[in-house]
Amino acid sequence: MAEPSAAEQRWLQAARDFIRRALPGHEGPGGPEPPPLDAVLRCLRSAGGGDLPLAYSFISISDLQHQQCMPCCSHLTWSTNEFKEWAHQGEGALPMQSALPRTYLILVGYLTDRRQENKEELVDGCLYMKDNTGIIPCELLHFELEWLESLFLFPSWSYIPQTDQNAAGYLEILVDPVPVHLPEEVPTSIPVPYPVSAEPLLTFRIPCKERSKLTVAVLHLSCFVPCVGAEQVSEQPVDSAWQGESTPSSSLETAEQLSGSLELGVEEERPASTKESKIISYVGTVTKILNVKAGLFLLDNKVCLCLAYQQLLNSARGLRPGACVELIDVHLLQKPLVSFPFIVLGACLSSTVVLKSFSRLSTPYQPPASSGNLYLQLLFRHNLGMPLYLWLVSILETFEERFSCFFGRCTLLLSSTHRNPRAAEKFLVPLLQAMVPDREEARDIYNEILAKIHQCPLQKCLTLKPPCQAPSLSAVYRMAEQKSWEGFGPSQLLSPLEAQHMGTQELNRRLAWSYCTLSAGSFQPRLILLGVLRVSSRSSSLQLQDKTSTLPCVISHKDGSPFAHTALLGSLLQVENYQLVVERFLQTDFPSWEQLENLEYVREKKISVYVQFYFEDVQVLHAAEGQIQKGLRSRNSSSLRKKDGGSLTSELETPEAKMLKLEDPKPDTQSAEDCQKGQSTNTRTSCVSRLFLVTQKEGLMLRNYQLPREGDGEGQELQRSFQATVLWLGTPQLWSHSRDTGNPLELEETSCDGEEGITQHEALLLFMGKSLRWFPFLHLEGLYRFIVPHCSDLEVFDKLCFPPVPAKFLSMSSCPLCLPVQDTWHLQHETWISCLTEHQLAARSVLRGMDKRISSIPEVLSNSFTGSLVSFSGEIVERTLCASPKNEKTSLTLGLRKQKGSLLASDHTVKLSISVASGSPGVVDIYIAATYLQHLQGLLPGAKILFQNLERKISRFHNVYCTYIASSCVSIVSLPAFPLPSSPAGEGLSPPLVFLSNLQPHLQHLPKARILCHLSCVLTLSLQWVCSLCSSIFKEGRCTRDNPLCPSRTGVRQASARVLVEDGTGEAFVLCRNQHVAAMLGLSLLEWEALQNCVQTRGRVSIQHGEATGTGCVEEPEDLIACYLRNLCRSPLICRPILLDFSLDRKPSKILQPAPLQLRNFRCHEMEFVSQVGPRLSLLCLNVEEVEQDALSYLNSERIRTSGHCRVGATA
């Protein structure tokens, strides 16, 4: 034999060192045997054709696990071309994946089925490879029992490293290992129990409840993955021996055959029928792991394999993308879920899943979670069928994807006990209990295996329409947008009778802003909202947030109290009863109403989506466990303890639930410097707090705040901010993180102070920057606490205060000091004044006058009211978009135009008509500039709103109205009743029937009423066509304005009439417009259209009739149409009883002065009577109805019966 070369000698020495370290000798009959170096070398030479593989090196199991971080493979006997061909075939199955990289390593070790854990030897049904350095799981396609505890050389293998801390790496043995020692003789077969002998044994074990049910199923080899050579265990096939008599024989099918057969059966399928699932066999390649925790794998990119109903042996090792599997006796379920895109093959306990070949690709191994798997726990707990289980998987996948970035996957999805369920379990369990109330019984796995007639949860299948959905917030936005524009047309926003009389500007302005409301039932399936409650410092609004987007929200209490629960920030909320509001904004150029169906005139359309709901309809799935700063815990909210009940309160009262996750947790450098003075060694565990009462709050807008330390402020832009006037209660308190919670002790101190020094306790809080996030939480008459984290300086609040103006202009005692709220300060709501005890409010003088700040609407409308700034609450009756007043301040408009986010043009103004309640007589109008609306959500008809610090004004017609100014603020008291009508508002109930004598001249704010009256005469009548663009007379198809020339070719017809009516108790002038004129004249639709067409050629026709007897008519130029109208107005047919809906004319031509009652004669048929009447009122016609004789008698009796009630309501 030739002398080995130097390289071979070095290789042999490395082999000896490896064998000595990793493969010690076994204990033999004559004592310890030497390490098997010669036997290993003989195997290597045999595998390499007589040569030693000098290019390869030995590696121990320990080194493999610690040094190899990427998947790899080793092929000791393959050439380079053979490996390339093998890799090329693997990449052909999945072109987007790369093949396993080749390494040149030699593995030698013992095969065993035992492992050590906590000094105990365990047998768990898995195979392992071990040496002296460690042990590693391994998977084989073929296995012989005599291989156990034998030393083997592994010529071809793949190593899949650990990808998760809970799952170790493992080996895939590609070819049979080579025994290092000659095998001992073993029996050729092993006795296997078959049904006749096994059934008594298994039946005997069924009643033993304390034993694990799954251990019994180990005897049934066909239900495990993978079946490592099960056909070698016995001479008779195990599967055929264990199949029940009713199980049909299955044929092997491919993906193409399966798809083709299913397409033929789609037409015959009845959607609502329950069908028996077909049992088939199938061979396919794993192309994707859909959800390993749920046991879902994709085969051949067409078929979904569900292994959730079968026990996964060996943690599904080997089921990587690229692996080939054979499925025997699996259930075929076509379209079990409407939204599921794949055919489903479900493996039950009678199915067999055999791994035919390992993956050749470098794809990671994803181990299923054996313990704490919420998918499987809910599946078995509620005994779910396949359709419902797939729906459950989709919900949980979306849930995890949306919120794992906030709380972590384990917190959300890790299963828990019934006493403390986690967020996902809280959400899903009530839904499952409602859907499958009769499936609480446990799954009988013994009967599923042993019954002669096969029974399992997959046997029958009914296509399931998902009962509900919980999509991401970005998807909610898209769905709401689609719903809002679905079937939408501009003509839907306007009544055709009104639209045909509108000019271009008014028409497009009425289309500019509309809304629609959606509920959970507006979507199919029902939509449930899930989101983390956050507050944005950019928009200063509450938001529901997930990983994809945010959704602004408006939250109210059913008892009318404002929402101020700062403790809910950072909590995961579920809302099922809500109003999803979609505000639609259109920019249009419609010339007239005739083109409304032509969408080419729509230049731009946008939407704004927000949701509003009641706090009582919220379920907290996961309470906030964040923190203000490290080591700081906030105190309990006493308002929650006093006012809220149920499980929500108990959750939020825990100290952990008060820890908040703020939007921007980065510390502010300036405030950190201010707090550094006077800090002690306990800074990190201490904070300073101070209690205060909100006495006034102003709205968000751009202000020119310049803090003293910022210099002269030249060139600085306006800052978006708001301010609040507060009353300090007590002195600052020093807290530690372990401070006990309790009632605010500062109230006890305040009660001892009396009235002395009250003005010294007032402060003006300035909120800018990130502190704007507290805007939706601050409310009038609320007690709050500022918490300064990481600070022990009790004078921190005083050091930051400064006077609002220099002292030489204003005395310090007449104006509170300004305190800029720092970004890092935390606001905590304590309670409301109404919730405090008498003892805590001993110093009543401190809170004197708080209840007098809010007025009523009748007080605001009263002539005796003298205040210029008013605060009141009321219900929105109507919302109208109108043109801004021409005398609006230009500087304010230009400043507001700089604000981003406003979707309405700055030349628009919103008019809100507010009353105490729907149908109440007193109505006040509030005008809000469109540029303010980006911060005012929830202003919908039917909502009850608290308005603060509005400017009260009186028009030249002596009408009282209010305007929204810089110091104004609004709060949502209650939400409108659902369902809301999409704008324009739908018709309400019939207005009350009254007498004219019930109407008082000073009641200028009656919204709507009805009278049964007699039309005495038509005083004036005017019919005209005007230009839609400039409102000049439109004649013969063109505008008559010639200086400058108007290019418009579109005219709009308009009509007006002034008539006199009486009802026996008084008289009134009624102004009618447009379509109401035709009703007053008693003209049919065809007659009215013909009359308008005749007027178009003339441009304008006017008739004026003398009011007093003997005055006659004002002569008009001879014109056929004018003569017709003059005769029509003089006709006795015009004078008839009518039913008139009206409102008081807010802008009469003559303002009535108080005058004494006068006697006047009235005639009714042949009867004449005298009545005392007051001055003639000016009314505005809203609707005219003809009255038949029977209806006239009934309405007269009804009016007389309710006249007393109407008089009281009118004079209230």
CSV table of N, CA and C in Angstrom, one decimal, residues 1064-1107:
chain,number,residue,atom,x,y,z
A,1064,GLY,N,-110.3,83.4,10.1
A,1064,GLY,CA,-111.3,83.8,11.0
A,1064,GLY,C,-110.8,84.4,12.3
A,1065,THR,N,-109.5,84.2,12.6
A,1065,THR,CA,-108.9,84.7,13.9
A,1065,THR,C,-107.9,85.8,13.5
A,1066,GLY,N,-107.5,85.9,12.3
A,1066,GLY,CA,-106.5,86.9,11.9
A,1066,GLY,C,-106.2,86.8,10.4
A,1067,GLU,N,-105.4,87.7,10.0
A,1067,GLU,CA,-105.0,87.8,8.6
A,1067,GLU,C,-103.5,87.8,8.5
A,1068,ALA,N,-102.9,87.3,7.3
A,1068,ALA,CA,-101.5,87.3,7.2
A,1068,ALA,C,-101.1,87.4,5.7
A,1069,PHE,N,-100.0,88.0,5.5
A,1069,PHE,CA,-99.4,88.0,4.1
A,1069,PHE,C,-98.6,86.8,4.0
A,1070,VAL,N,-98.7,86.1,2.8
A,1070,VAL,CA,-97.9,84.9,2.6
A,1070,VAL,C,-97.1,85.1,1.3
A,1071,LEU,N,-95.8,84.9,1.4
A,1071,LEU,CA,-94.9,85.0,0.3
A,1071,LEU,C,-94.7,83.6,-0.3
A,1072,CYS,N,-95.0,83.4,-1.5
A,1072,CYS,CA,-94.9,82.1,-2.2
A,1072,CYS,C,-93.8,82.2,-3.3
A,1073,ARG,N,-93.1,81.2,-3.5
A,1073,ARG,CA,-92.0,81.2,-4.5
A,1073,ARG,C,-92.1,79.9,-5.3
A,1074,ASN,N,-91.8,80.1,-6.6
A,1074,ASN,CA,-91.6,79.0,-7.6
A,1074,ASN,C,-92.8,78.1,-7.6
A,1075,GLN,N,-92.6,76.8,-7.3
A,1075,GLN,CA,-93.6,75.8,-7.5
A,1075,GLN,C,-94.9,76.1,-6.6
A,1076,HIS,N,-94.7,76.8,-5.5
A,1076,HIS,CA,-95.8,77.1,-4.6
A,1076,HIS,C,-96.8,78.1,-5.3
A,1077,VAL,N,-96.3,78.9,-6.2
A,1077,VAL,CA,-97.1,79.9,-6.9
A,1077,VAL,C,-98.2,79.1,-7.7
A,1078,ALA,N,-97.7,78.1,-8.4
A,1078,ALA,CA,-98.7,77.3,-9.2
A,1078,ALA,C,-99.8,76.7,-8.3
A,1079,ALA,N,-99.4,76.2,-7.2
A,1079,ALA,CA,-100.4,75.6,-6.2
A,1079,ALA,C,-101.3,76.7,-5.7
A,1080,MET,N,-100.8,77.9,-5.5
A,1080,MET,CA,-101.7,79.0,-5.0
A,1080,MET,C,-102.7,79.4,-6.1
A,1081,LEU,N,-102.2,79.4,-7.4
A,1081,LEU,CA,-103.1,79.8,-8.5
A,1081,LEU,C,-104.0,78.6,-8.9
A,1082,GLY,N,-103.8,77.4,-8.4
A,1082,GLY,CA,-104.6,76.3,-8.8
A,1082,GLY,C,-104.3,75.8,-10.2
A,1083,LEU,N,-103.1,75.9,-10.7
A,1083,LEU,CA,-102.8,75.5,-12.0
A,1083,LEU,C,-102.2,74.1,-12.0
A,1084,SER,N,-102.5,73.3,-13.0
A,1084,SER,CA,-102.0,72.0,-13.1
A,1084,SER,C,-100.5,72.1,-13.6
A,1085,LEU,N,-99.8,70.9,-13.6
A,1085,LEU,CA,-98.5,70.9,-14.1
A,1085,LEU,C,-98.3,71.3,-15.5
A,1086,LEU,N,-99.2,70.8,-16.4
A,1086,LEU,CA,-99.1,71.1,-17.8
A,1086,LEU,C,-99.4,72.6,-18.0
A,1087,GLU,N,-100.4,73.1,-17.3
A,1087,GLU,CA,-100.7,74.5,-17.5
A,1087,GLU,C,-99.6,75.4,-17.0
A,1088,TRP,N,-99.0,75.0,-15.9
A,1088,TRP,CA,-97.8,75.8,-15.4
A,1088,TRP,C,-96.6,75.8,-16.4
A,1089,GLU,N,-96.4,74.6,-17.0
A,1089,GLU,CA,-95.3,74.5,-17.9
A,1089,GLU,C,-95.5,75.4,-19.1
A,1090,ALA,N,-96.8,75.3,-19.6
A,1090,ALA,CA,-97.1,76.1,-20.8
A,1090,ALA,C,-97.0,77.6,-20.5
A,1091,LEU,N,-97.4,78.0,-19.3
A,1091,LEU,CA,-97.3,79.4,-18.9
A,1091,LEU,C,-95.8,79.9,-18.8
A,1092,GLN,N,-95.0,79.0,-18.3
A,1092,GLN,CA,-93.5,79.4,-18.1
A,1092,GLN,C,-92.9,79.5,-19.5
A,1093,ASN,N,-93.3,78.6,-20.4
A,1093,ASN,CA,-92.7,78.7,-21.8
A,1093,ASN,C,-93.1,80.0,-22.5
A,1094,CYS,N,-94.3,80.5,-22.2
A,1094,CYS,CA,-94.7,81.7,-22.8
A,1094,CYS,C,-94.0,82.9,-22.2
A,1095,VAL,N,-93.7,82.8,-20.9
A,1095,VAL,CA,-93.0,83.9,-20.2
A,1095,VAL,C,-91.5,84.0,-20.7
A,1096,GLN,N,-91.0,82.8,-21.2
A,1096,GLN,CA,-89.6,82.8,-21.6
A,1096,GLN,C,-89.3,83.7,-22.8
A,1097,THR,N,-90.3,83.9,-23.7
A,1097,THR,CA,-90.1,84.8,-24.8
A,1097,THR,C,-90.2,86.2,-24.4
A,1098,ARG,N,-90.8,86.5,-23.3
A,1098,ARG,CA,-90.9,87.9,-22.8
A,1098,ARG,C,-89.9,88.3,-21.8
A,1099,GLY,N,-89.4,87.3,-21.1
A,1099,GLY,CA,-88.4,87.6,-20.1
A,1099,GLY,C,-89.0,87.8,-18.7
A,1100,ARG,N,-90.0,88.6,-18.6
A,1100,ARG,CA,-90.6,88.9,-17.3
A,1100,ARG,C,-92.1,89.4,-17.5
A,1101,VAL,N,-92.9,88.9,-16.6
A,1101,VAL,CA,-94.3,89.3,-16.5
A,1101,VAL,C,-94.7,89.6,-15.1
A,1102,SER,N,-95.2,90.8,-14.8
A,1102,SER,CA,-95.6,91.1,-13.4
A,1102,SER,C,-97.0,91.6,-13.3
A,1103,ILE,N,-97.7,91.3,-12.2
A,1103,ILE,CA,-99.1,91.7,-12.0
A,1103,ILE,C,-99.1,92.2,-10.6
A,1104,GLN,N,-99.8,93.4,-10.4
A,1104,GLN,CA,-100.0,93.9,-9.1
A,1104,GLN,C,-101.4,94.3,-8.9
A,1105,HIS,N,-102.0,93.8,-7.8
A,1105,HIS,CA,-103.5,94.0,-7.6
A,1105,HIS,C,-103.6,94.9,-6.4
A,1106,GLY,N,-104.6,95.8,-6.5
A,1106,GLY,CA,-104.8,96.7,-5.3
A,1106,GLY,C,-105.3,95.9,-4.1
A,1107,GLU,N,-104.8,96.3,-3.0
A,1107,GLU,CA,-105.2,95.6,-1.8
A,1107,GLU,C,-106.5,96.0,-1.2
